[in-house]
Amino acid sequence: MRKFRYVVCDVFTDVPLAGNQLAVFTDARDLDELTMRALAREMNFSETVFVLPPTSPDAEVRIRIFTPAVELPFAGHPILGSAFVLAGPLQKIVIRLETAAGIVPVELEREGPQIVFGWMEQPIPTWEPFEREAELLAALGVERAALPVETYTNGPTHVHVELESPEVVASLRPNMASLAAVDTPAVCHAGAEGSWKMRMFAPAYDVPEDPATGSAAGPLAVHLARHARIAFGDQIEISQGVEIGRPSTLYAQADGTAERLERVRVGGSAVVVARGEFTLR
C-alpha cells in the first residue's frame, strides 16, 4: 500500500472557506501521470498540484498542475498556494517553482512565522485579436464589448472581454454549451482605476466558473494598461468568485510599456484548511 499526503488550501483569500480551493500533494515521486490525473478528478478542485524534485538547479521544487480534465503548463492560484504550503517548512522568503512554462519565483511576506501574502512573477504574456468574437459574445449573452476582445497566453490562454459595468459582469448567465464550443476560457471584467470585477468561465475544461484565476489576473493588468484604462506600473485590486460563493481578492501589476513589457506580478493570500492522505494499492 502506498500513502500520499496532501494539503488543501484556499487561495486568494485570508479567511477559510473562500477563495479558490487547491490540493497540493507534497511528495509525488511515486505517482505516475495516469494516477495524478485520476487524483485530480477525485479531488475535483479547479486545480490539483503534484510536487516533484526540480530538474533545474535554479528551482527549489518542480510542480505539475492538473484540472479535472487536463494538465496545465502554468496557473496562478496553484503557484501561489503551493508557495504558501511549501515555503513554511523550507523557511524561504523567495521560493522558485519549476513549471512546464518555466521557473516562477514567489516572494513571500511574513508576520512572525506566518506567511500572510505572496507576489508571483508571471511569464510575460503574448496577445492577439480573438477571431470568434461574435460567437463568444452570443454565448455570454451580451451584445458588445467595451474594448477589443483579445486572447492572452502565459501558459494557458484566456480571452479577455471588458463589459459595460461590474453590474453587467455580475449578471452574466452564459450558455455553457455554447461557451464550451468556443473552446477558450472567457475572462469578463469591468471596473475603473484600481478596482476591477472579474469572472472566468471555462466549461470546455470542466470548470464552469473559476473562483480566482491568477493566470488571467496578470494579463488583465496588461490588457487594461495597453488600452489606457490604467497606467503601466499601476497596481489593481480584482474581485472574483462572489457569484459562486467563493469571494476572492487578487492584486496585479504590469511594468514597462506595450512595446517592452518588463514584468507582470500577481499577488494574494492563502490559508491552509485541511490535510489528508490517500492510500493506494
CSV table of C-alpha atoms in Angstrom, one decimal:
chain,number,residue,atom,x,y,z
A,1,MET,CA,0.0,0.0,0.0
A,2,ARG,CA,1.3,3.5,-0.9
A,3,LYS,CA,0.4,6.6,1.0
A,4,PHE,CA,0.3,10.1,-0.5
A,5,ARG,CA,-0.2,13.1,1.7
A,6,TYR,CA,-1.9,16.2,0.6
A,7,VAL,CA,-2.7,19.7,1.9
A,8,VAL,CA,-5.8,21.7,1.0
A,9,CYS,CA,-5.6,25.5,0.9
A,10,ASP,CA,-7.9,28.3,0.0
A,11,VAL,CA,-6.1,30.7,-2.3
A,12,PHE,CA,-6.6,34.4,-3.0
A,13,THR,CA,-8.3,34.8,0.4
A,14,ASP,CA,-7.1,35.4,4.0
A,15,VAL,CA,-10.2,33.6,5.5
A,16,PRO,CA,-11.0,29.8,5.3
A,17,LEU,CA,-13.8,28.5,3.0
A,18,ALA,CA,-13.4,31.3,0.5
A,19,GLY,CA,-11.1,31.9,-2.5
A,20,ASN,CA,-10.1,29.1,-4.8
A,21,GLN,CA,-9.5,25.6,-3.4
A,22,LEU,CA,-6.3,23.8,-4.2
A,23,ALA,CA,-4.9,20.4,-3.3
A,24,VAL,CA,-1.1,20.0,-3.0
A,25,PHE,CA,0.3,16.5,-3.0
A,26,THR,CA,3.6,17.3,-1.3
A,27,ASP,CA,5.6,14.3,-2.5
A,28,ALA,CA,4.6,12.8,-5.8
A,29,ARG,CA,7.8,11.0,-6.7
A,30,ASP,CA,6.0,7.6,-6.7
A,31,LEU,CA,3.0,8.8,-8.7
A,32,ASP,CA,2.7,8.2,-12.5
A,33,GLU,CA,0.8,10.6,-14.7
A,34,LEU,CA,-2.3,8.5,-15.0
A,35,THR,CA,-2.7,8.4,-11.2
A,36,MET,CA,-2.1,12.1,-11.0
A,37,ARG,CA,-4.9,12.6,-13.4
A,38,ALA,CA,-7.2,10.3,-11.5
A,39,LEU,CA,-6.4,12.0,-8.2
A,40,ALA,CA,-7.1,15.4,-9.8
A,41,ARG,CA,-10.5,14.1,-10.9
A,42,GLU,CA,-11.1,12.6,-7.4
A,43,MET,CA,-10.3,15.9,-5.7
A,44,ASN,CA,-12.4,17.8,-8.3
A,45,PHE,CA,-11.0,21.2,-7.5
A,46,SER,CA,-10.3,23.6,-10.4
A,47,GLU,CA,-6.6,22.5,-10.0
A,48,THR,CA,-4.5,20.0,-8.1
A,49,VAL,CA,-0.7,20.2,-7.7
A,50,PHE,CA,1.9,17.4,-7.5
A,51,VAL,CA,5.3,18.3,-6.1
A,52,LEU,CA,8.4,16.7,-7.6
A,53,PRO,CA,12.2,17.2,-7.4
A,54,PRO,CA,13.4,20.0,-9.6
A,55,THR,CA,15.2,19.4,-12.9
A,56,SER,CA,16.7,22.9,-12.8
A,57,PRO,CA,19.3,24.0,-10.2
A,58,ASP,CA,17.6,27.4,-10.1
A,59,ALA,CA,14.4,26.0,-8.6
A,60,GLU,CA,13.6,24.5,-5.1
A,61,VAL,CA,10.8,22.2,-6.4
A,62,ARG,CA,9.0,21.2,-9.6
A,63,ILE,CA,5.2,21.1,-9.8
A,64,ARG,CA,2.7,19.6,-12.2
A,65,ILE,CA,-0.7,21.2,-12.3
A,66,PHE,CA,-3.9,19.3,-13.3
A,67,THR,CA,-7.5,20.4,-13.7
A,68,PRO,CA,-10.0,17.5,-13.6
A,69,ALA,CA,-9.7,17.3,-17.3
A,70,VAL,CA,-6.2,18.5,-18.5
A,71,GLU,CA,-2.7,19.3,-17.4
A,72,LEU,CA,-1.7,23.0,-17.4
A,73,PRO,CA,1.8,24.4,-18.1
A,74,PHE,CA,1.2,27.3,-15.7
A,75,ALA,CA,-1.7,28.5,-13.5
A,76,GLY,CA,-1.8,31.3,-10.9
A,77,HIS,CA,-3.6,30.0,-7.9
A,78,PRO,CA,-1.7,26.7,-7.9
A,79,ILE,CA,1.6,28.6,-7.9
A,80,LEU,CA,0.6,30.9,-5.0
A,81,GLY,CA,-1.0,28.1,-3.0
A,82,SER,CA,2.0,25.8,-3.4
A,83,ALA,CA,4.3,28.6,-2.3
A,84,PHE,CA,2.3,29.0,0.9
A,85,VAL,CA,2.3,25.3,1.6
A,86,LEU,CA,6.0,24.6,0.8
A,87,ALA,CA,7.8,27.8,1.9
A,88,GLY,CA,6.9,27.4,5.5
A,89,PRO,CA,8.9,24.2,6.1
A,90,LEU,CA,11.6,25.4,3.8
A,91,GLN,CA,11.9,28.7,5.6
A,92,LYS,CA,12.0,30.6,2.3
A,93,ILE,CA,11.4,34.3,1.7
A,94,VAL,CA,11.5,33.7,-2.1
A,95,ILE,CA,10.6,30.2,-3.4
A,96,ARG,CA,11.2,29.3,-7.0
A,97,LEU,CA,8.8,26.8,-8.5
A,98,GLU,CA,9.6,25.0,-11.7
A,99,THR,CA,6.7,24.6,-14.1
A,100,ALA,CA,6.3,23.5,-17.7
A,101,ALA,CA,6.2,27.2,-18.6
A,102,GLY,CA,9.4,28.0,-16.8
A,103,ILE,CA,10.6,28.9,-13.3
A,104,VAL,CA,8.2,31.2,-11.3
A,105,PRO,CA,9.6,33.0,-8.3
A,106,VAL,CA,7.2,33.8,-5.5
A,107,GLU,CA,8.2,36.5,-2.9
A,108,LEU,CA,6.6,36.0,0.5
A,109,GLU,CA,5.7,38.4,3.2
A,110,ARG,CA,5.6,37.2,6.8
A,111,GLU,CA,4.2,38.3,10.1
A,112,GLY,CA,6.4,36.4,12.6
A,113,PRO,CA,6.4,32.8,11.5
A,114,GLN,CA,3.1,33.1,9.5
A,115,ILE,CA,3.1,33.7,5.7
A,116,VAL,CA,0.5,36.4,5.0
A,117,PHE,CA,1.0,37.4,1.4
A,118,GLY,CA,2.8,36.4,-1.8
A,119,TRP,CA,3.8,38.0,-5.1
A,120,MET,CA,4.4,35.7,-8.1
A,121,GLU,CA,6.3,36.9,-11.1
A,122,GLN,CA,4.4,35.5,-14.1
A,123,PRO,CA,5.6,34.6,-17.5
A,124,ILE,CA,5.3,37.5,-19.9
A,125,PRO,CA,2.1,37.0,-22.0
A,126,THR,CA,1.6,37.3,-25.7
A,127,TRP,CA,-1.6,38.6,-27.1
A,128,GLU,CA,-3.6,38.7,-30.4
A,129,PRO,CA,-7.1,39.5,-31.6
A,130,PHE,CA,-9.8,36.9,-30.9
A,131,GLU,CA,-11.4,35.8,-34.2
A,132,ARG,CA,-14.6,34.3,-32.8
A,133,GLU,CA,-15.8,37.4,-31.0
A,134,ALA,CA,-19.4,37.3,-32.2
A,135,GLU,CA,-19.8,33.7,-31.2
A,136,LEU,CA,-18.3,34.3,-27.8
A,137,LEU,CA,-20.4,37.4,-27.1
A,138,ALA,CA,-23.6,35.4,-28.1
A,139,ALA,CA,-22.6,32.6,-25.7
A,140,LEU,CA,-22.1,35.1,-22.9
A,141,GLY,CA,-25.4,36.8,-23.7
A,142,VAL,CA,-24.1,40.3,-24.4
A,143,GLU,CA,-24.2,42.4,-27.5
A,144,ARG,CA,-20.9,44.2,-27.4
A,145,ALA,CA,-17.6,44.5,-25.6
A,146,ALA,CA,-16.2,47.8,-24.3
A,147,LEU,CA,-12.6,47.1,-25.6
A,148,PRO,CA,-11.2,44.9,-28.3
A,149,VAL,CA,-11.7,41.2,-27.5
A,150,GLU,CA,-8.2,39.7,-27.3
A,151,THR,CA,-6.5,36.5,-26.2
A,152,TYR,CA,-3.6,36.4,-23.8
A,153,THR,CA,-1.2,33.4,-23.4
A,154,ASN,CA,1.2,33.0,-20.5
A,155,GLY,CA,1.0,29.2,-20.4
A,156,PRO,CA,-2.8,28.9,-20.5
A,157,THR,CA,-4.8,31.1,-22.9
A,158,HIS,CA,-7.7,33.3,-21.9
A,159,VAL,CA,-9.8,35.6,-24.0
A,160,HIS,CA,-10.5,39.0,-22.3
A,161,VAL,CA,-13.8,40.7,-22.6
A,162,GLU,CA,-14.4,44.1,-21.0
A,163,LEU,CA,-18.1,44.8,-20.3
A,164,GLU,CA,-20.0,48.0,-19.5
A,165,SER,CA,-20.0,47.8,-15.7
A,166,PRO,CA,-19.4,45.5,-12.8
A,167,GLU,CA,-23.2,45.0,-12.5
A,168,VAL,CA,-23.3,43.6,-16.1
A,169,VAL,CA,-20.4,41.2,-15.2
A,170,ALA,CA,-22.3,40.1,-12.1
A,171,SER,CA,-25.5,39.5,-14.0
A,172,LEU,CA,-23.9,37.2,-16.7
A,173,ARG,CA,-25.6,33.8,-17.2
A,174,PRO,CA,-23.6,32.2,-20.0
A,175,ASN,CA,-24.9,29.4,-22.2
A,176,MET,CA,-22.3,26.9,-21.1
A,177,ALA,CA,-22.7,24.5,-24.0
A,178,SER,CA,-22.2,27.4,-26.5
A,179,LEU,CA,-19.3,28.7,-24.5
A,180,ALA,CA,-17.7,25.2,-24.4
A,181,ALA,CA,-17.9,25.1,-28.2
A,182,VAL,CA,-15.8,28.4,-28.4
A,183,ASP,CA,-13.1,26.3,-26.5
A,184,THR,CA,-11.2,29.3,-25.0
A,185,PRO,CA,-11.7,30.3,-21.3
A,186,ALA,CA,-13.5,33.6,-21.2
A,187,VAL,CA,-12.4,36.3,-18.7
A,188,CYS,CA,-15.1,39.0,-18.3
A,189,HIS,CA,-14.3,42.2,-16.4
A,190,ALA,CA,-15.3,45.7,-15.7
A,191,GLY,CA,-14.3,48.5,-13.3
A,192,ALA,CA,-12.3,51.7,-13.1
A,193,GLU,CA,-9.0,52.9,-11.8
A,194,GLY,CA,-7.6,50.5,-9.2
A,195,SER,CA,-10.7,48.3,-8.6
A,196,TRP,CA,-12.0,45.7,-11.1
A,197,LYS,CA,-14.5,42.8,-11.0
A,198,MET,CA,-13.7,39.7,-12.9
A,199,ARG,CA,-15.4,36.4,-13.8
A,200,MET,CA,-13.8,33.5,-15.7
A,201,PHE,CA,-15.8,30.7,-17.4
A,202,ALA,CA,-14.1,27.6,-18.8
A,203,PRO,CA,-16.7,24.9,-19.3
A,204,ALA,CA,-14.6,23.2,-22.0
A,205,TYR,CA,-12.1,22.4,-19.2
A,206,ASP,CA,-14.7,21.2,-16.7
A,207,VAL,CA,-14.5,24.5,-14.8
A,208,PRO,CA,-17.9,26.2,-15.5
A,209,GLU,CA,-16.8,29.2,-13.4
A,210,ASP,CA,-13.5,29.7,-11.5
A,211,PRO,CA,-13.4,31.4,-8.1
A,212,ALA,CA,-10.0,33.0,-8.7
A,213,THR,CA,-7.8,32.9,-11.8
A,214,GLY,CA,-4.3,34.1,-11.1
A,215,SER,CA,-3.1,33.3,-14.6
A,216,ALA,CA,-5.7,35.7,-16.0
A,217,ALA,CA,-5.1,38.5,-13.5
A,218,GLY,CA,-1.7,39.4,-14.8
A,219,PRO,CA,-2.8,39.6,-18.4
A,220,LEU,CA,-5.8,41.7,-17.2
A,221,ALA,CA,-3.4,44.3,-15.9
A,222,VAL,CA,-1.6,44.2,-19.2
A,223,HIS,CA,-4.8,44.4,-21.2
A,224,LEU,CA,-6.0,47.4,-19.2
A,225,ALA,CA,-2.7,49.2,-19.5
A,226,ARG,CA,-2.4,48.6,-23.2
A,227,HIS,CA,-5.8,50.2,-23.7
A,228,ALA,CA,-5.2,53.1,-21.3
A,229,ARG,CA,-7.7,52.0,-18.7
A,230,ILE,CA,-4.8,52.2,-16.2
A,231,ALA,CA,-1.1,53.2,-16.4
A,232,PHE,CA,1.7,50.7,-16.7
A,233,GLY,CA,3.0,50.2,-13.2
A,234,ASP,CA,-0.4,50.7,-11.5
A,235,GLN,CA,-1.5,48.1,-9.0
A,236,ILE,CA,-5.1,46.9,-9.4
A,237,GLU,CA,-7.3,45.0,-7.0
A,238,ILE,CA,-9.5,42.3,-8.5
A,239,SER,CA,-12.7,40.8,-7.0
A,240,GLN,CA,-13.7,37.4,-8.3
A,241,GLY,CA,-15.8,34.4,-7.1
A,242,VAL,CA,-18.6,36.2,-5.4
A,243,GLU,CA,-21.4,34.8,-7.6
A,244,ILE,CA,-20.4,31.2,-6.8
A,245,GLY,CA,-19.9,31.8,-3.0
A,246,ARG,CA,-16.1,31.8,-3.1
A,247,PRO,CA,-15.2,35.5,-2.8
A,248,SER,CA,-11.5,36.1,-3.8
A,249,THR,CA,-9.2,39.1,-3.9
A,250,LEU,CA,-6.3,39.3,-6.3
A,251,TYR,CA,-3.7,42.0,-7.0
A,252,ALA,CA,-1.9,42.5,-10.3
A,253,GLN,CA,0.6,44.9,-11.8
A,254,ALA,CA,2.2,45.2,-15.3
A,255,ASP,CA,5.5,47.1,-15.5
A,256,GLY,CA,7.1,48.5,-18.7
A,257,THR,CA,5.3,49.5,-21.9
A,258,ALA,CA,3.2,47.8,-24.5
A,259,GLU,CA,6.3,47.6,-26.7
A,260,ARG,CA,8.6,46.4,-23.9
A,261,LEU,CA,6.7,44.6,-21.1
A,262,GLU,CA,9.2,44.1,-18.3
A,263,ARG,CA,7.4,42.3,-15.5
A,264,VAL,CA,4.0,41.0,-14.6
A,265,ARG,CA,3.2,40.3,-11.0
A,266,VAL,CA,0.1,38.8,-9.3
A,267,GLY,CA,-0.3,38.7,-5.5
A,268,GLY,CA,-2.6,37.5,-2.8
A,269,SER,CA,-3.0,35.5,0.4
A,270,ALA,CA,-3.8,31.8,1.1
A,271,VAL,CA,-4.9,29.8,4.1
A,272,VAL,CA,-4.4,26.0,4.8
A,273,VAL,CA,-7.7,24.5,5.7
A,274,ALA,CA,-7.2,20.7,5.7
A,275,ARG,CA,-4.6,17.9,5.5
A,276,GLY,CA,-5.2,14.3,4.4
A,277,GLU,CA,-3.8,11.1,2.9
A,278,PHE,CA,-4.7,8.8,0.1
A,279,THR,CA,-3.9,5.1,0.4
A,280,LEU,CA,-3.4,3.4,-3.0
A,281,ARG,CA,-2.6,-0.1,-4.0
